[in-house]
Short mmCIF file of C-alpha atoms (C1' of nucleotides) in Angstrom, two decimals:
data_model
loop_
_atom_site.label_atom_id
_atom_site.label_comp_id
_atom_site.label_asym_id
_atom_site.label_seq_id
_atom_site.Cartn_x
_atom_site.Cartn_y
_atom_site.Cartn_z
CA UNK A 140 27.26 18.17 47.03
CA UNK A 141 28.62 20.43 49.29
CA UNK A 142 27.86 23.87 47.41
CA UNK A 143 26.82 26.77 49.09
CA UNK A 144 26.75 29.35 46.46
CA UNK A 145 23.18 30.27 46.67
CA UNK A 146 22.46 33.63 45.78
CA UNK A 147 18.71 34.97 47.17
CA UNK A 148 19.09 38.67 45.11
CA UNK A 149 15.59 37.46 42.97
CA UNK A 150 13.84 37.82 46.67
CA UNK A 151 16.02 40.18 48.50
CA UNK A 152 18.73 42.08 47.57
CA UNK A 153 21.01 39.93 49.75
CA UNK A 154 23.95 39.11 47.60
CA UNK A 155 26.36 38.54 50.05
CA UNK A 156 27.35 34.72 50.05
CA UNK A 157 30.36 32.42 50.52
CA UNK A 158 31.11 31.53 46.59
CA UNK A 159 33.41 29.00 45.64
CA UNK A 160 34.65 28.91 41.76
CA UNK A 161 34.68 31.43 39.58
CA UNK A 162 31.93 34.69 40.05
CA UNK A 163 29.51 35.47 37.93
CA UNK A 164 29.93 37.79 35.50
CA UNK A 165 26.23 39.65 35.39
CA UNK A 166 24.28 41.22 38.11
CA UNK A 167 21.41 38.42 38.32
CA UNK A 168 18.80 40.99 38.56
CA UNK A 169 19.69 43.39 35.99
CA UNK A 170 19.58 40.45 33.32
CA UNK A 171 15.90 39.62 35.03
CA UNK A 172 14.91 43.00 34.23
CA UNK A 173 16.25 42.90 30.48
CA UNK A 174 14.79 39.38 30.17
CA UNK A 175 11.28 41.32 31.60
CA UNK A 176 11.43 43.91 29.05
CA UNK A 177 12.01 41.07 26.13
CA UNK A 178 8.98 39.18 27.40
CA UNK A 179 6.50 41.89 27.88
CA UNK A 180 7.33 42.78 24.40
CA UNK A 181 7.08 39.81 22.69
CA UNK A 182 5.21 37.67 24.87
CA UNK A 183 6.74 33.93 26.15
CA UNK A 184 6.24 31.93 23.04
CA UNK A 185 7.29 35.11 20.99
CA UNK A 186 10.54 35.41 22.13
CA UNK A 187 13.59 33.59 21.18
CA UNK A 188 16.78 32.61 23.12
CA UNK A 189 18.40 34.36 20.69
CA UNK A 190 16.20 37.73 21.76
CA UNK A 191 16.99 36.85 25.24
CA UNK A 192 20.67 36.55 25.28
CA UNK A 193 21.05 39.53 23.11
CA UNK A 194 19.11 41.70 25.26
CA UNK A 195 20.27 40.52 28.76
CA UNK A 196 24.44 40.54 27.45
CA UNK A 197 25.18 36.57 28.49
CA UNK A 198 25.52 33.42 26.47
CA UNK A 199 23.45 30.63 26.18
CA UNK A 200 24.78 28.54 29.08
CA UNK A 201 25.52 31.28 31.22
CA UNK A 202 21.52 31.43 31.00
CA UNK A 203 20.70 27.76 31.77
CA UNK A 204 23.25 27.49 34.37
CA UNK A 205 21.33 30.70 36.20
CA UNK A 206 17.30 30.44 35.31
CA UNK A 207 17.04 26.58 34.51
CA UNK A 208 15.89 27.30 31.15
CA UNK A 209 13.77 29.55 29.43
CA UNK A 210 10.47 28.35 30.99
CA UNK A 211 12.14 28.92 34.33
CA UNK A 212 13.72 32.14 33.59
CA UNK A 213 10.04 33.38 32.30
CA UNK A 214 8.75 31.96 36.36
CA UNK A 215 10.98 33.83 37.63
CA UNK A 216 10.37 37.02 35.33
CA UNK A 217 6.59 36.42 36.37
CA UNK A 218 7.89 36.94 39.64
CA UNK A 219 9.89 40.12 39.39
CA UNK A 220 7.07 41.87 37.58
CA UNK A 221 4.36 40.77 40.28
CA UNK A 222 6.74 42.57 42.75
CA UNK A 223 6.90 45.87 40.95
CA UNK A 224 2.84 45.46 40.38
CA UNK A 225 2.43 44.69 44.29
CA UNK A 226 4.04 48.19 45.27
CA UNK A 227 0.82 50.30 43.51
CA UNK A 228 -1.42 47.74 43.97
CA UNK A 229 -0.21 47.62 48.10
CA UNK A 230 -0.82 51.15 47.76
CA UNK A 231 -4.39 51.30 46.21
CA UNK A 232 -5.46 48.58 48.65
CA UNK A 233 -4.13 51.26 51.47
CA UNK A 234 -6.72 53.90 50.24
CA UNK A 235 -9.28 54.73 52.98
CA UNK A 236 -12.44 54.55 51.04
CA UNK A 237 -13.30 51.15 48.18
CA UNK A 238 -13.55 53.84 45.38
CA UNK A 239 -10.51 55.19 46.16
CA UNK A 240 -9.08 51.88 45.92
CA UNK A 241 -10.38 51.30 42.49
CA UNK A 242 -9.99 54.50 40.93
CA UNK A 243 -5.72 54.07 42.29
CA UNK A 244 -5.79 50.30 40.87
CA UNK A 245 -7.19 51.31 37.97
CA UNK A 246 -5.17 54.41 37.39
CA UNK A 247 -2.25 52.75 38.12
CA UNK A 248 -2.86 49.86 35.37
CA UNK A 249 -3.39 52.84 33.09
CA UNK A 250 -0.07 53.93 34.21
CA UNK A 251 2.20 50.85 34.13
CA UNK A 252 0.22 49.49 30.66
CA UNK A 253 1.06 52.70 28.87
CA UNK A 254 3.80 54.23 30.53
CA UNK A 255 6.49 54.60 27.69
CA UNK A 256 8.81 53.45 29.24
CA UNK A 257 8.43 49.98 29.23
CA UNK A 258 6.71 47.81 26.85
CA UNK A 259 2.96 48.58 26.09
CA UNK A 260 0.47 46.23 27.68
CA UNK A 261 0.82 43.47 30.61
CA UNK A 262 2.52 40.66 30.83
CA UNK A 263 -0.03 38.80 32.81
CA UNK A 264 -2.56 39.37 30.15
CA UNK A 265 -0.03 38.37 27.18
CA UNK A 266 0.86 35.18 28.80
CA UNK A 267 -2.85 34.54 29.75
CA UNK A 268 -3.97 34.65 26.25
CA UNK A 269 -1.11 33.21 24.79
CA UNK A 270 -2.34 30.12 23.24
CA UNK A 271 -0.17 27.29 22.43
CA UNK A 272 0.85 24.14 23.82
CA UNK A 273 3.93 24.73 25.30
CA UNK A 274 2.80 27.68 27.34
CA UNK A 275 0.13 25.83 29.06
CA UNK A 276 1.75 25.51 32.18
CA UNK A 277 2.65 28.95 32.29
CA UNK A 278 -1.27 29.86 31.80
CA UNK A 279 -1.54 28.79 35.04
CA UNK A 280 0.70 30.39 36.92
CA UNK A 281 -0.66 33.45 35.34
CA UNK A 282 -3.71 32.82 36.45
CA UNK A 283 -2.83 31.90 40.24
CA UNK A 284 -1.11 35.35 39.83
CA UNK A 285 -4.31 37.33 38.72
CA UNK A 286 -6.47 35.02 41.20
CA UNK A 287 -4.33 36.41 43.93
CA UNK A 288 -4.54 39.65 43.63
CA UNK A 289 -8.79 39.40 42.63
CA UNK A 290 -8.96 38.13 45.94
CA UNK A 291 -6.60 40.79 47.88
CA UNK A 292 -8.99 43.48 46.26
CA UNK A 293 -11.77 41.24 46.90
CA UNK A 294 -11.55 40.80 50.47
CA UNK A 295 -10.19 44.78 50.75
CA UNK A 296 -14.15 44.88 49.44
CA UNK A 297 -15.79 43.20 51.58
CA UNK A 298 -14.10 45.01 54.80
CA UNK A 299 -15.31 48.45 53.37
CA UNK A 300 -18.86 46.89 53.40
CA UNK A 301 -18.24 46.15 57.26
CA UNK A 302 -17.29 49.99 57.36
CA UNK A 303 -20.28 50.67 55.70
CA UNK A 304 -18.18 52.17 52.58
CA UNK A 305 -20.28 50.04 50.14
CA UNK A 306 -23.48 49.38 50.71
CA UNK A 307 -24.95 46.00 52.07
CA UNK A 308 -26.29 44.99 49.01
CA UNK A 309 -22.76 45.04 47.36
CA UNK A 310 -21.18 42.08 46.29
CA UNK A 311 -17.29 42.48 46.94
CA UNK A 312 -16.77 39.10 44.47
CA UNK A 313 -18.51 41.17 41.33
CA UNK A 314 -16.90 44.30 42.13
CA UNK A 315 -13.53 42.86 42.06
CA UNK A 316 -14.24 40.85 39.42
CA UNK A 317 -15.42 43.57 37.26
CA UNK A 318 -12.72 46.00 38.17
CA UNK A 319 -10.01 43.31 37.19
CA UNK A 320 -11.98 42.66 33.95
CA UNK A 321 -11.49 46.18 33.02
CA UNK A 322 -7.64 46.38 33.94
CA UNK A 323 -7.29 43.14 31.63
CA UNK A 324 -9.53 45.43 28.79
CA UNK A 325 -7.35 48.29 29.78
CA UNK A 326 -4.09 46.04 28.73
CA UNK A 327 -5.64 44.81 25.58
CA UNK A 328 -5.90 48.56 24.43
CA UNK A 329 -2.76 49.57 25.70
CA UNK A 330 -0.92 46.69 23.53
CA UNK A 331 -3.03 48.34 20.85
CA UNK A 332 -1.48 51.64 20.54
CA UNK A 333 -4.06 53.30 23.39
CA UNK A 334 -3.05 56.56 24.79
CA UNK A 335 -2.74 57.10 28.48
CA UNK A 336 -5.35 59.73 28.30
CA UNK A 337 -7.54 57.60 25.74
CA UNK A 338 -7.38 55.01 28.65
CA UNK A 339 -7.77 57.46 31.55
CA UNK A 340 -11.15 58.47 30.03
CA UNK A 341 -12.33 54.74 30.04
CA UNK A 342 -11.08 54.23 34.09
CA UNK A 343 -13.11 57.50 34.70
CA UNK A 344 -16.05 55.73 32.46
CA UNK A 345 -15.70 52.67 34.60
CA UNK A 346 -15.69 54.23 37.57
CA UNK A 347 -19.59 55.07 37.32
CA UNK A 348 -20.40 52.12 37.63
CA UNK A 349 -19.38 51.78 41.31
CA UNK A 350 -21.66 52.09 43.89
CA UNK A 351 -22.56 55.10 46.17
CA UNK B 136 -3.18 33.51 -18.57
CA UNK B 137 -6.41 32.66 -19.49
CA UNK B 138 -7.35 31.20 -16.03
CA UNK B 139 -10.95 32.15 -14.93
CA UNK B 140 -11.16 29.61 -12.73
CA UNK B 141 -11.68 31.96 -9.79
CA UNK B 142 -13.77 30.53 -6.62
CA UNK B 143 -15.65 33.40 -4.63
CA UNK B 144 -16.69 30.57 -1.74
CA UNK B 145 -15.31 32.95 0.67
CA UNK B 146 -17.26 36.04 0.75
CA UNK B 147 -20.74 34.80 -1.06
CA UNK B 148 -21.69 31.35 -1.28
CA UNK B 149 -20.93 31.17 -4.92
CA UNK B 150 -19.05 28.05 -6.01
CA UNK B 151 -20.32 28.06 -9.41
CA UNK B 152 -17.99 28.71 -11.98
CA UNK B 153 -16.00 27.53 -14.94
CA UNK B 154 -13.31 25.57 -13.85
CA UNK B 155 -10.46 24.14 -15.97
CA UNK B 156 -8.16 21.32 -14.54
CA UNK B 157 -8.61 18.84 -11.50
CA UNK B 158 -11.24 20.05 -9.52
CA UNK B 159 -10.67 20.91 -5.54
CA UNK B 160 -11.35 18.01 -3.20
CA UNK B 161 -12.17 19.94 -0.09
CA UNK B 162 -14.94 22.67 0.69
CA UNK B 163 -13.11 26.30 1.01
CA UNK B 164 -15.34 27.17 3.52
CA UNK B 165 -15.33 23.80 6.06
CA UNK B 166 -11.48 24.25 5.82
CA UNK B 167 -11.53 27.72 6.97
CA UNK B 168 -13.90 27.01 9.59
CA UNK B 169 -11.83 24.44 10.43
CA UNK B 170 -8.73 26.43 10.80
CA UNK B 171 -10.78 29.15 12.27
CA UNK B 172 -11.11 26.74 14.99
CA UNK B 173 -7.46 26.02 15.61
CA UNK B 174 -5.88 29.60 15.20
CA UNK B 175 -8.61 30.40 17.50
CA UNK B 176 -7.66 28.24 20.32
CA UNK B 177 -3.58 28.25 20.07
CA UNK B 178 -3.40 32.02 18.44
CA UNK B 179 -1.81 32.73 15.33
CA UNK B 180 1.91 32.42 16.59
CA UNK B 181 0.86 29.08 18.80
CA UNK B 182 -0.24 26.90 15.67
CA UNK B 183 1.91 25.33 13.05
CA UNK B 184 1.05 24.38 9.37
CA UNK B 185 1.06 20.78 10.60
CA UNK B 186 -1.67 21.64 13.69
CA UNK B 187 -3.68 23.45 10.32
CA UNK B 188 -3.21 20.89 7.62
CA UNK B 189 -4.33 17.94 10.60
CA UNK B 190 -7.55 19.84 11.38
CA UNK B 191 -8.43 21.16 7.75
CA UNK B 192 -7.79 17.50 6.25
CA UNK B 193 -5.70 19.23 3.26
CA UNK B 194 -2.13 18.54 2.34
CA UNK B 195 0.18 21.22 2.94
CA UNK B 196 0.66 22.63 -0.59
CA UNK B 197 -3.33 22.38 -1.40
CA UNK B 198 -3.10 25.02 1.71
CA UNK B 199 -0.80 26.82 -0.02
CA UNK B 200 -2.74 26.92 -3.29
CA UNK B 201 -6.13 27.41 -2.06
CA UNK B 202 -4.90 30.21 0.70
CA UNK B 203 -1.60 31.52 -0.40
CA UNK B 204 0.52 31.03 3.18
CA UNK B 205 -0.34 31.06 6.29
CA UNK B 206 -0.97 34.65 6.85
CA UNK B 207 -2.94 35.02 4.33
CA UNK B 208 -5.05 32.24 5.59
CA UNK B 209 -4.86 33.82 8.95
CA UNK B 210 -6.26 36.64 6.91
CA UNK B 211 -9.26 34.56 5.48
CA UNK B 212 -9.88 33.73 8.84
CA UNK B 213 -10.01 36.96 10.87
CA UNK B 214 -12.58 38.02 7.88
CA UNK B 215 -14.53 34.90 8.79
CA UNK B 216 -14.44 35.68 12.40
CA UNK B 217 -15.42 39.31 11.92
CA UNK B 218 -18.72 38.25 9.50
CA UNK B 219 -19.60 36.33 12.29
CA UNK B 220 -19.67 38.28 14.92
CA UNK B 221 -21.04 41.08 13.22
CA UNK B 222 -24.10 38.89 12.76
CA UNK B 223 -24.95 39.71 16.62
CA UNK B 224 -23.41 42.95 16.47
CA UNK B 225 -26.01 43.82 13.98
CA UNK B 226 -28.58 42.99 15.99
CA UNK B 227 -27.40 44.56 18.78
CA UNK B 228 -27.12 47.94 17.20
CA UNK B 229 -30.58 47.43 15.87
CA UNK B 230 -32.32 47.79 19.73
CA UNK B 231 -33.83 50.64 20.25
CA UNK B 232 -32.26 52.04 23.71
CA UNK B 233 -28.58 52.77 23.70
CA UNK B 234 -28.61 50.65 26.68
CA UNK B 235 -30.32 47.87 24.94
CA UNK B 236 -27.80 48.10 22.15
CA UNK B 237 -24.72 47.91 24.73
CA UNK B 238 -26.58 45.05 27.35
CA UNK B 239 -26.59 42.71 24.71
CA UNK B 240 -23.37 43.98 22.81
CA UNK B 241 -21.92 42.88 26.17
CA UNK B 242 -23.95 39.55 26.57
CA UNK B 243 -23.09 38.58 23.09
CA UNK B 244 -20.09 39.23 23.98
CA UNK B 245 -19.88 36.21 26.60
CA UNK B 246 -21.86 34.35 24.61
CA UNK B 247 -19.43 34.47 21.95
CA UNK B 248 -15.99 34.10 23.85
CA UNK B 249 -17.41 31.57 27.27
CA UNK B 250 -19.45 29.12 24.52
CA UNK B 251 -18.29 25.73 25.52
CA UNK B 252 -18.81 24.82 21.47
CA UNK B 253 -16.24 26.81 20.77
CA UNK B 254 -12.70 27.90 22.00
CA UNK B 255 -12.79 30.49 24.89
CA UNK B 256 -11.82 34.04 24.58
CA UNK B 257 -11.83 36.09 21.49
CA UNK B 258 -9.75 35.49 18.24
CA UNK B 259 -9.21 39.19 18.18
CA UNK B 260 -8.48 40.01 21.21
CA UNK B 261 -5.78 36.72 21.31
CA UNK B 262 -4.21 37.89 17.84
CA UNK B 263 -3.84 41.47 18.80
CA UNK B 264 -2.04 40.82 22.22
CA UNK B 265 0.19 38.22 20.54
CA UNK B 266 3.52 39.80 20.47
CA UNK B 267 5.95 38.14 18.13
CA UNK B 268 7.97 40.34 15.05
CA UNK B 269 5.97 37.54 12.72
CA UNK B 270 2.57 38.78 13.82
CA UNK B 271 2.79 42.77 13.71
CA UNK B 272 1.27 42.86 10.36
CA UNK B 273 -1.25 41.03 11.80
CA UNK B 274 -1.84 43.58 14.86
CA UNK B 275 -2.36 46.13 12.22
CA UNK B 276 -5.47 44.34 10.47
CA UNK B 277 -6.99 43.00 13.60
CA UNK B 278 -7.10 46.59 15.35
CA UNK B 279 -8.53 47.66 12.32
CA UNK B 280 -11.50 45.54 12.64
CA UNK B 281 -11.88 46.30 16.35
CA UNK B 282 -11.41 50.17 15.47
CA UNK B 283 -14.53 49.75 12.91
CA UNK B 284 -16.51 47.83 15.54
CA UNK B 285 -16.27 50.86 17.79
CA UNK B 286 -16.60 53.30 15.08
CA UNK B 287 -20.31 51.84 14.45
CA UNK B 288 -21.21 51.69 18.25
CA UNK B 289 -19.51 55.53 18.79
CA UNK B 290 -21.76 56.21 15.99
CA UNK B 291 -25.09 54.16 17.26
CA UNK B 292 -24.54 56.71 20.35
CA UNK B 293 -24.18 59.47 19.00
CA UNK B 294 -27.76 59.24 17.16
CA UNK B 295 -29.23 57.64 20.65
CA UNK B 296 -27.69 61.05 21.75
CA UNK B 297 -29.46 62.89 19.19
CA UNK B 298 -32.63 60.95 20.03
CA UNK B 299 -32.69 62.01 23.58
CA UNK B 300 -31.82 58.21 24.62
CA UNK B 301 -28.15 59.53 26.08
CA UNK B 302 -28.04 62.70 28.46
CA UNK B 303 -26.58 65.92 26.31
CA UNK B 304 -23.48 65.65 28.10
CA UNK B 305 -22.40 62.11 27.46
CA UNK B 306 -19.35 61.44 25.35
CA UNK B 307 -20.08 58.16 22.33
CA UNK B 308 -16.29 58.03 21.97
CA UNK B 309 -15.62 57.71 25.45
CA UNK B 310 -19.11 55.28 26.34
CA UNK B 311 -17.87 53.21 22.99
CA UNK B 312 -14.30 52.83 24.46
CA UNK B 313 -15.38 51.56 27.53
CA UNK B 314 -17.75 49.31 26.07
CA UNK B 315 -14.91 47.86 24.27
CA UNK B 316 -12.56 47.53 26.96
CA UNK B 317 -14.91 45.41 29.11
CA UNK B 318 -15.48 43.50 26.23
CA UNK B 319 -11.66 42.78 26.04
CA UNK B 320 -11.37 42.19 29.48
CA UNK B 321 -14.07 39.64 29.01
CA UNK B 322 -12.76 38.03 26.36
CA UNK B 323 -9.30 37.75 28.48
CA UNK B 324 -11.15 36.19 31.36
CA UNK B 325 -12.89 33.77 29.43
CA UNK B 326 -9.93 32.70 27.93
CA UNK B 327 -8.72 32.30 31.65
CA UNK B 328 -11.37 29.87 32.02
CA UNK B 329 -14.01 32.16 33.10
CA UNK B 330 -17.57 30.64 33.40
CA UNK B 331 -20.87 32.37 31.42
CA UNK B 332 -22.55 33.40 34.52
CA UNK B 333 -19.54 34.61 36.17
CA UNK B 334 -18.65 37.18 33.11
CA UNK B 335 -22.53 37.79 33.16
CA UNK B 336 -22.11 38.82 36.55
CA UNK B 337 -19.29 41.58 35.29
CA UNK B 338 -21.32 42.64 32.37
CA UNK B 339 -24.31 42.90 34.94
CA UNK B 340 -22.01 45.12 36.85
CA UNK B 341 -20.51 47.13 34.07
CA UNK B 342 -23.89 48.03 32.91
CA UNK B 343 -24.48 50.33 36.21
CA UNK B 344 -21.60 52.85 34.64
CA UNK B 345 -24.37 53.14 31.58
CA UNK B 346 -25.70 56.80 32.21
CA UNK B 347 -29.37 56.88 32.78
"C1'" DC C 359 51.29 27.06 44.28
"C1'" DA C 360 47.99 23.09 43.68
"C1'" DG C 361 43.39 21.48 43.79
"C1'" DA C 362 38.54 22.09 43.82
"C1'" DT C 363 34.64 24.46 42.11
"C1'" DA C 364 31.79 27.07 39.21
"C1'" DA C 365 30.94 30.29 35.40
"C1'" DT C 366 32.31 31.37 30.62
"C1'" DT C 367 32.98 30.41 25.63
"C1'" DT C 368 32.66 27.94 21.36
"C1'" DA C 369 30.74 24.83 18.84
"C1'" DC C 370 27.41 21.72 18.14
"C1'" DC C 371 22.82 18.48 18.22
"C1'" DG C 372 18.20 16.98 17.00
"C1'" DT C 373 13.82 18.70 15.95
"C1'" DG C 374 10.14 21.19 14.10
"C1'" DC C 375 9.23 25.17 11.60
"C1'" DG C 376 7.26 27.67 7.18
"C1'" DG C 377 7.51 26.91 2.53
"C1'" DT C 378 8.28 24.43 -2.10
"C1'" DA C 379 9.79 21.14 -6.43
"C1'" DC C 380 8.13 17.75 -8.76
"C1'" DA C 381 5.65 14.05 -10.46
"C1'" DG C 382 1.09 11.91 -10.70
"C1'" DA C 383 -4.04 12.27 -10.98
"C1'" DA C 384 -8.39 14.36 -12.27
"C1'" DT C 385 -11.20 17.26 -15.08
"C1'" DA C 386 -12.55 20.30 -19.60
"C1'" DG C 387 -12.17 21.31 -24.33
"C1'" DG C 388 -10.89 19.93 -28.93
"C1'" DC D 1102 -7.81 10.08 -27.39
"C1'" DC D 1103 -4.90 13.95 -26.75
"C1'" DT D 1104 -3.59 18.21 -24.68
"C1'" DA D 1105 -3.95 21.92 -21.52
"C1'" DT D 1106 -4.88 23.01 -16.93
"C1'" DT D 1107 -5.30 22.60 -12.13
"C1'" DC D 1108 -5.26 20.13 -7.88
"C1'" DT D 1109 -3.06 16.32 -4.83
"C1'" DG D 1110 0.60 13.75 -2.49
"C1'" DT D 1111 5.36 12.69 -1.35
"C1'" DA D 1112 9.39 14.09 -0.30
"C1'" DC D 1113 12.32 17.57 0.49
"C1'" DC D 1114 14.83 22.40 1.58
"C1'" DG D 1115 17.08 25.81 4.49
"C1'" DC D 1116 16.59 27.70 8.79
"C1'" DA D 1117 15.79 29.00 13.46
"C1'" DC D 1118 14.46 26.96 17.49
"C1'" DG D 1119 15.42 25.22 22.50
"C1'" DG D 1120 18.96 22.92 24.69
"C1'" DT D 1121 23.80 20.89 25.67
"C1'" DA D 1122 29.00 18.75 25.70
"C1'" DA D 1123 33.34 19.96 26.41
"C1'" DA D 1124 37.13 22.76 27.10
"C1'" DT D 1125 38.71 27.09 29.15
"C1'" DT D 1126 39.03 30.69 32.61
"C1'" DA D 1127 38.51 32.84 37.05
"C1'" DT D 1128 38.04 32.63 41.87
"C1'" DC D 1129 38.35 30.46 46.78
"C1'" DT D 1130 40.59 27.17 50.05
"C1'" DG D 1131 44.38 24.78 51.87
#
DNA sequence: CAGATAATTTACCGTGCGGTACAGAATAGG
DNA sequence: CCTATTCTGTACCGCACGGTAAATTATCTG
C-alpha cells in the first residue's frame, strides 16, 4: 500500500515520478490517442478489445492494468478528445462579437468532423446515440460533456446581450441550443460521407438565422 | 419448386394467398413493428436476436424463415420506418409556402423523434452514426433513404423557387441540406433526452435562417 | 547481489452472440 | 388417410467477446 507510481500525463504532461518495478513500456498518451482514433471510428459498443490492442501496440493486461477496463479507457478517451475540442471552442468563445462566436464554433465543428485526418464525425454524437444497454452509463457522461459546453456558449450569450451584441429580445438558452443542434446535424452528415465544403454551405445557411 | 406460397404483408396489406404447409402463427407486420420498436431504441448493433425474438414473440428460426437474418430484418424495418415517416413528409411537401413545407417538415420532425409513445431520436439518424464493420452495409441503405428525402425537399424548392415563393438567388440544395442537418441534430438531442418544447424552441429558431 | 514492486506475456475462462439441424406439428391436396 | 409442404420448438454449433490467473521480466532500493 505504499505505491507511489502515479503518473498524471492524461492531465498534464507531467511524467516525471518516483516508479518502483518495472516501467512501462508505452507512452500512456500516445496509446490514448490510438485508442481515440479506434473509438471515433467505430463507436464504444463497436469496437472490440481486439481493435483496441491492435491499434494502440499493448496486450490485453497491459490495458487493464493502465485504463481499468475498456469502459474506463473509453472515460478517459472522452476526456482527451474534450481537451482537443476545448482549444477551438476556448477560441470561438474569445471572439469579440456572438456571431463571431458561432460562425468559429460552427466552422470549427465543420473542421474537426470532416477533417481527413481523423475519423469522420464526433465522438460525442456517436456515443450519444449509441443505443444499447451497456453504454448507458456512458450516455451520460456524454451528455454532461455536451451540457457543459451548451452552457459555456450559453452564458458567452447572454454577456453579449449585456454588450448589447444581441438584442434584448434574444434568448441566449435558444441560441445556444440551436447552434449545438446544428453542430450535432453537422456530425451526423459528416459520418455520412459530407464534404467540408457541402457542410460549410449549411454553417453559412445556419448562420442566417442569427440575429442582427 | 413449386412454392407460391409468397406473403406480400409487408409492402400492401395483402395476406391472401395460396398457402401450402403449416400456416404462420404470428402477424408479419405486428412482428416488424415490434422489432421496429427495439432496433429503434438500442440501434442495430445494440440489440441481439434474443432482445428481437423476446419482443416479436417468435422463436428464433421462425425469424429466420419469415425475415431471412437479422439484417435483412433490419432491412424490413428501415423500409417500415421510411413508409412512415413519409406519411408526414407527404404532407409537408404538400403546403403551399416553402416555408410552410419546411415549419412543419421540422415540427414533424420532433414530433416524430421527442414522442413519449415511442423511442426518442430517429432510427435513421441512430443506424447511420452507428459505427461497427457489421453495420456499413447498413450505412449505405440508410443514407440512401435520407439522400431521397432531401432529393424531394431540394426539389419542392426548387419549384417554390420557380413559383416566386423563394428569392431568385436562393440555393434548394443548400436550404434542403440545412433543413436536414437540423433535423439530425434534432433527432440527436432528442435521443439525449431532449423535451418537445425545448426542440420546438430550436426549430422555432432555425426557422429565422428561412429567407423571406 | 537480494528483495520488493510493477508491467509484460501467454494462455485461458465463462458468457452471449448470430445462426442452424432436426424432429414434431399443422395445414392443403389427392 | 396419406403425402407433400411449411412453420414451430428445442437444442445445439462455432466463435468472438470482455475480462483474468499465473508466471516471467525489468527496474528501483537497500
Amino acid at each position: 500500500m505504499k505505491a507511489v507510481g502515479k503518473r498524471i500525463s492524461a492531465t498534464g504532461k507531467v511524467a516525471e515520478c518516483a516508479h518502483v518495478g518495472r516501467p512501462r513500456c508505452f507512452d500512456t498518451d500516445e496509446a490514448l490517442d490510438a485508442a481515440l482514433a479506434v473509438f471515433w471510428k467505430k463507436g464504444y459498443e463497436g469496437t472490440s478489445l481486439a481493435d483496441l490492442t491492435k491499434a494502440m501496440g499493448i496486450e490485453r493486461p497491459s490495458l487493464y492494468a493502465a485504463f481499468g477496463n475498456k469502459e474506463g479507457l473509453f472515460r478517459k478517451v472522452l476526456n482527451r478528445y474534450a481537451c482537443k475540442s476545448e482549444e477551438f471552442v476556448a477560441e470561438a468563445l474569445g471572439q469579440r462579437t456572438s456571431r463571431a462566436v458561432v460562425q468559429r464554433l460552427l466552422m470549427g465543428n465543420v473542421d474537426m468532423t470532416a477533417d481527413p485526418r481523423n475519423p469522420a464525425g464526433c465522438l460525442l454524437v456517436q456515443a450519444a446515440v449509441a443505443g444499447g444497454d451497456e453504454s448507458e452509463a456512458i450516455r451520460g457522461e456524454v451528455n454532461s460533456l455536451r451540457r457543459a459546453g451548451e452552457l459555456a456558449l450559453r452564458k458567452r450569450l447572454q454577456r453579449a446581450k449585456t454588450e448589447g451584441d444581441l438584442p434584448s429580445d434574444a434568448e441566449p438558452a435558444d441560441l445556444a441550443g440551436y447552434v449545438f443542434t446544428v453542430a450535432h446535424g453537422m456530425a451526423v452528415r459528416a459520418k455520412s460521407g459530407a464534404t467540408r465544403t457541402e457542410l460549410k454551405r449549411v454553417a453559412e445557411t445556419a448562420m442566417r438565422a442569427w440575429p442582427t
